[in-house]
PDB file of C-alpha atoms in Angstrom:
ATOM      1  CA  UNK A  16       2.538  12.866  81.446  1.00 66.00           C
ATOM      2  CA  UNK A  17       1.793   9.512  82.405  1.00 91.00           C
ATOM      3  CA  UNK A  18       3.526   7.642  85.472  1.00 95.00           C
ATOM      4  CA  UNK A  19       5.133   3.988  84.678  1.00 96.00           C
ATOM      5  CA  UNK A  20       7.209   2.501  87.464  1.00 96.00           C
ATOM      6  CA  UNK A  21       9.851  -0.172  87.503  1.00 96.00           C
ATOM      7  CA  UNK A  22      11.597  -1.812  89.749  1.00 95.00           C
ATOM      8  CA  UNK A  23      15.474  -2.164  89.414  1.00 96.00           C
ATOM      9  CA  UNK A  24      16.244  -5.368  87.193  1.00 95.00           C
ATOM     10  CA  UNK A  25      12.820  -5.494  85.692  1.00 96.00           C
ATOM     11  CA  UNK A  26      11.324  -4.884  82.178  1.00 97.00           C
ATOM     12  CA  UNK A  27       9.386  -1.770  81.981  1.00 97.00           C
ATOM     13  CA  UNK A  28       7.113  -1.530  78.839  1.00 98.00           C
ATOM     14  CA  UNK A  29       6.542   2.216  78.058  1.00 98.00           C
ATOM     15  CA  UNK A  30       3.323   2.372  76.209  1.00 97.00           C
ATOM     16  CA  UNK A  31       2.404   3.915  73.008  1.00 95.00           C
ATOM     17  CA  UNK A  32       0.192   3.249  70.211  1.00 93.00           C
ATOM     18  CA  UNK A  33      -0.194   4.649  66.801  1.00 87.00           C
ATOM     19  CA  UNK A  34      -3.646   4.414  65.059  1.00 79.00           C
ATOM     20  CA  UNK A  35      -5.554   6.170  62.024  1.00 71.00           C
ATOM     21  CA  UNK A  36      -2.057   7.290  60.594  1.00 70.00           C
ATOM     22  CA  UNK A  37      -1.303   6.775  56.810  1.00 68.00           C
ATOM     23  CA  UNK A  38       1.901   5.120  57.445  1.00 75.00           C
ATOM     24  CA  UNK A  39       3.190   1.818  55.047  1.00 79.00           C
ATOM     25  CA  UNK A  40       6.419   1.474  57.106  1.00 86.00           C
ATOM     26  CA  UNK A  41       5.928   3.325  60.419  1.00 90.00           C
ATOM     27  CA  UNK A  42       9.165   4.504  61.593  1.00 93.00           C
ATOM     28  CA  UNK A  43       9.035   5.232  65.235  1.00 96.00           C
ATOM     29  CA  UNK A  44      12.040   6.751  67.871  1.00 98.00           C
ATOM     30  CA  UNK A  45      11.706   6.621  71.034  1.00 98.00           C
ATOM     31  CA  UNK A  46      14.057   9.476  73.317  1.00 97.00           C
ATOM     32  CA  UNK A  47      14.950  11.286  76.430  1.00 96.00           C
ATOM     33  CA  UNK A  48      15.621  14.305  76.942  1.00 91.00           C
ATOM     34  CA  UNK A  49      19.179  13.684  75.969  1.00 92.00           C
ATOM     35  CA  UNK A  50      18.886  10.475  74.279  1.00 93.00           C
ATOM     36  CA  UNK A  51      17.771   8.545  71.400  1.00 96.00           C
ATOM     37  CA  UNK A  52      16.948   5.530  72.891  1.00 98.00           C
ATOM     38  CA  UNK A  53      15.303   3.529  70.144  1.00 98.00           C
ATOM     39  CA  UNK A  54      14.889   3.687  67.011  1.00 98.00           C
ATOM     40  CA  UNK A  55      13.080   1.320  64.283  1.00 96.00           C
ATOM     41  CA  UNK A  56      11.823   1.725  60.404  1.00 94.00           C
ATOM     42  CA  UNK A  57      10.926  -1.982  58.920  1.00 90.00           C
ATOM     43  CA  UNK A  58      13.814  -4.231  59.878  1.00 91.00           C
ATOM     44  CA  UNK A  59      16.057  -1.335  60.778  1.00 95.00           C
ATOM     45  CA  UNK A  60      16.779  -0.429  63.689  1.00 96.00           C
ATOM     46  CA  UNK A  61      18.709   1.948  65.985  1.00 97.00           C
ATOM     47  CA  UNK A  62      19.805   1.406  69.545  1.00 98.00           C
ATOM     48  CA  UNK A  63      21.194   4.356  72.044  1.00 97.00           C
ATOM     49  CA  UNK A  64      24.188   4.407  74.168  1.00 95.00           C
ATOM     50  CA  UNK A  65      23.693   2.416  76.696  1.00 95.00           C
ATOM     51  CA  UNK A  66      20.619   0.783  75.437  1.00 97.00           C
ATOM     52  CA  UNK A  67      22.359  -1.641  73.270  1.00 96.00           C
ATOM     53  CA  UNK A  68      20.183  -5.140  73.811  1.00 96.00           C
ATOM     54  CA  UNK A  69      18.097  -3.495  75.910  1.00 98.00           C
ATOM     55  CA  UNK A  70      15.230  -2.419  74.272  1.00 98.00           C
ATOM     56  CA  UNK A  71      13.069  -2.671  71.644  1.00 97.00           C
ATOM     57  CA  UNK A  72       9.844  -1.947  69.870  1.00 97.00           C
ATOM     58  CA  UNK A  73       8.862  -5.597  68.798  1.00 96.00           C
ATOM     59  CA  UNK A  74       8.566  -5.162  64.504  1.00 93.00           C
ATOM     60  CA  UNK A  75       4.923  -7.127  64.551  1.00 92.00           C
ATOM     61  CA  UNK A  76       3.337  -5.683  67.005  1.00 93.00           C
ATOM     62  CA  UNK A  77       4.365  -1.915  65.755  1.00 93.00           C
ATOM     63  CA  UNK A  78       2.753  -2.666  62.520  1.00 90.00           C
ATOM     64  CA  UNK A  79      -0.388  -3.614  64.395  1.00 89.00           C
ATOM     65  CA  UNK A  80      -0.384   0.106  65.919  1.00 92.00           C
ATOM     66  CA  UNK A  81       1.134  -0.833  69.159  1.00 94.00           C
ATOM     67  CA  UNK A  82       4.870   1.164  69.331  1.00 96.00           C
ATOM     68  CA  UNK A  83       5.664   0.410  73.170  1.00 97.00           C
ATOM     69  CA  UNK A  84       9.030  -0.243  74.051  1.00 98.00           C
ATOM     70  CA  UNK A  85      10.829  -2.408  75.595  1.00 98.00           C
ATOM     71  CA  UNK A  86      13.135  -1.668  77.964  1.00 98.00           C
ATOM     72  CA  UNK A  87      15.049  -4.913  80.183  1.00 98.00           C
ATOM     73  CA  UNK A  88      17.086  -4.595  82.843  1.00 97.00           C
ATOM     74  CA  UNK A  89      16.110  -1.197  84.382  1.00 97.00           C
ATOM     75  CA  UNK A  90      18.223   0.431  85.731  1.00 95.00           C
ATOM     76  CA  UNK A  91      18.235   3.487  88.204  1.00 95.00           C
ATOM     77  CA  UNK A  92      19.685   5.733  85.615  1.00 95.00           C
ATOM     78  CA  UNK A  93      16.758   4.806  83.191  1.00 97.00           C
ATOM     79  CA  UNK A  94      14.563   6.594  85.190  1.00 97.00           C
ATOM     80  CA  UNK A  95      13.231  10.006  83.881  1.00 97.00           C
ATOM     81  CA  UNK A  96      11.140  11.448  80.814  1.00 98.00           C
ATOM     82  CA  UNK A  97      10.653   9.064  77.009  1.00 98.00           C
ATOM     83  CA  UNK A  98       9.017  10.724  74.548  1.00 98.00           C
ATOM     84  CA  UNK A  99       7.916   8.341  71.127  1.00 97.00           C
ATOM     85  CA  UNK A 100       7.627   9.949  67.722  1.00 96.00           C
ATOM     86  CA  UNK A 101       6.716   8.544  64.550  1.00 94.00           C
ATOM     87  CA  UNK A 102       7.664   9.802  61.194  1.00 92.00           C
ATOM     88  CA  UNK A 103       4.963  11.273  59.079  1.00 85.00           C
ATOM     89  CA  UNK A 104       5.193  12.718  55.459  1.00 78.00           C
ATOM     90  CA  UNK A 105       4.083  16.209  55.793  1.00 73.00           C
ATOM     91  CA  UNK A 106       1.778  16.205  52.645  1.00 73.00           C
ATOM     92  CA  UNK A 107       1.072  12.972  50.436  1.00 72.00           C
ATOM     93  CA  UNK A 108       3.235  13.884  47.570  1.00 72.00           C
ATOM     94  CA  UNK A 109       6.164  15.336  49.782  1.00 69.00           C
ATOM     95  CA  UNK A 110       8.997  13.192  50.422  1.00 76.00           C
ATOM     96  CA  UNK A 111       9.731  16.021  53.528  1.00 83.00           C
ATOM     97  CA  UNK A 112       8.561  14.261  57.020  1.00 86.00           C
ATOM     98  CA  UNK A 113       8.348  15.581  60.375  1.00 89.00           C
ATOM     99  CA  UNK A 114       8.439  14.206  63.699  1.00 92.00           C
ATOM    100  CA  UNK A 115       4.744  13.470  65.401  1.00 92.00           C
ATOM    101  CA  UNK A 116       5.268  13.321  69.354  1.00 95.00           C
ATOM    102  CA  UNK A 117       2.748  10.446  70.187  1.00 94.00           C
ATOM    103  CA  UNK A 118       3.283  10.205  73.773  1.00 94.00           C
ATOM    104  CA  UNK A 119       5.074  11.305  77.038  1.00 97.00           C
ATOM    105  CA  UNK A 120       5.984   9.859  79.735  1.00 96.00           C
ATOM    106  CA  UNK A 121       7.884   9.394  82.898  1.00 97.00           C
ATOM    107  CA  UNK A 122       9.925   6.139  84.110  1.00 98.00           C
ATOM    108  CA  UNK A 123      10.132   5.624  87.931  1.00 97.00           C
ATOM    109  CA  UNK A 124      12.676   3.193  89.390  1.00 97.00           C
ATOM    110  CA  UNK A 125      12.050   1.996  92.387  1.00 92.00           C
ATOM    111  CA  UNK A 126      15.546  -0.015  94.462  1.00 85.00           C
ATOM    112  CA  UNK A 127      15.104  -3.268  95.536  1.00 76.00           C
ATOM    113  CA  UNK A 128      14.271  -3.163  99.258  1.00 73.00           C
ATOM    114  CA  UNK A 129      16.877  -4.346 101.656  1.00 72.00           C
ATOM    115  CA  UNK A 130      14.898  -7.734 102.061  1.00 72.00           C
ATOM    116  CA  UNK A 131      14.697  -8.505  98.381  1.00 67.00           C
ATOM    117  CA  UNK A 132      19.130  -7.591  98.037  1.00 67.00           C
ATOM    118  CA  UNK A 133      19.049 -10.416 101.051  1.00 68.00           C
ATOM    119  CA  UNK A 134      16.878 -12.988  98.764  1.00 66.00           C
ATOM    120  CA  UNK A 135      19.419 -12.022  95.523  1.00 61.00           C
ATOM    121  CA  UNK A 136      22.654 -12.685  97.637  1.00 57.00           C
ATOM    122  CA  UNK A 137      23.586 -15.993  98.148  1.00 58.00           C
ATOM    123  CA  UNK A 138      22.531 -17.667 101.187  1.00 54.00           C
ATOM    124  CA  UNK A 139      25.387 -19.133 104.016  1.00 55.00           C
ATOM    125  CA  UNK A 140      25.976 -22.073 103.644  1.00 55.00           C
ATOM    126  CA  UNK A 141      25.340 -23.466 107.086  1.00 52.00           C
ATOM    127  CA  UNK A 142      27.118 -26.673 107.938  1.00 57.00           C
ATOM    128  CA  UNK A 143      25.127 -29.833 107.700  1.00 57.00           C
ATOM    129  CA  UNK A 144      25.933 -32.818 109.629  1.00 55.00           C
ATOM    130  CA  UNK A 145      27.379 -35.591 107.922  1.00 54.00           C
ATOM    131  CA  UNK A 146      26.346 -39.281 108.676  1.00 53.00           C
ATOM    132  CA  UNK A 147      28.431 -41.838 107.973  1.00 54.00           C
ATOM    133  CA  UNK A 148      27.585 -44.691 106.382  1.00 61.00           C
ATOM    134  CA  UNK A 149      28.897 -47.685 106.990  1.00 62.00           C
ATOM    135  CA  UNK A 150      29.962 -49.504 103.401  1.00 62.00           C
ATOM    136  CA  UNK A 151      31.238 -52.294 104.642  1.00 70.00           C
ATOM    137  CA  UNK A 152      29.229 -54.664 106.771  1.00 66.00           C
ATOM    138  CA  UNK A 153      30.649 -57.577 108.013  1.00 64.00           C
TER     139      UNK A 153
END
């Protein structure tokens, strides 16, 4: 499976693409091993536990063939194993579908180093001397 890494607070685009499929409305899920993560047919859409306004599978760019998500924020618990599926009829006439894995692959999240926590954390304020000005000069 291919390797995408992160970093924590980041957005990680998992790729994916769909081609030569006879799909009008492609209707793609992403998921973990546990998890639906994502989920998106047209306009509709479905997002997992702990996903919500996290991700997404932009709706123009799947119809162009291009299903990667989008995942913001990552966080360390995102790391691990997405699989994306898309829903195919199973013959022309059938209204039956089944699941077509189209890729695999595994998130890595890499923690923010101790120097880049000191850059996020607000720096001391250290004292400035004050001048004073004089306002009034007679």
């Amino acid at each position: 499976s291919r390797l995408v890494s992160a970093r924590v607070g980041s957005t990680a685009v998992l790729p994916c693409e769909w081609r030569n499929v006879p799909v009008q409305t492609p209707h793609v899920q992403w998921n973990t091993d546990t998890d639906i993560v994502f989920e998106r047919k047209g306009e509709q859409l479905f997002e997992g536990e702990g996903y919500e306004n996290r991700v997404d599978v932009p709706q123009d760019k799947l119809l162009e063939g291009n299903c990667s998500l989008v995942l913001k924020n990552v966080s360390v618990t995102d790391a691990g194993v997405y699989q994306s599926y898309l829903s195919v009829k199973r013959m022309k006439r059938a209204s039956s579908t089944k699941w077509v894995l189209l890729q695999t692959l595994e998130l890595s999240v890499d923690e923010p180093t101790q120097e880049e926590l000191k850059e996020t954390l607000p720096a001391k304020e250290t004292p400035g001397k004050i001048f004073h000005e004089k306002l009034i000069t007679t």
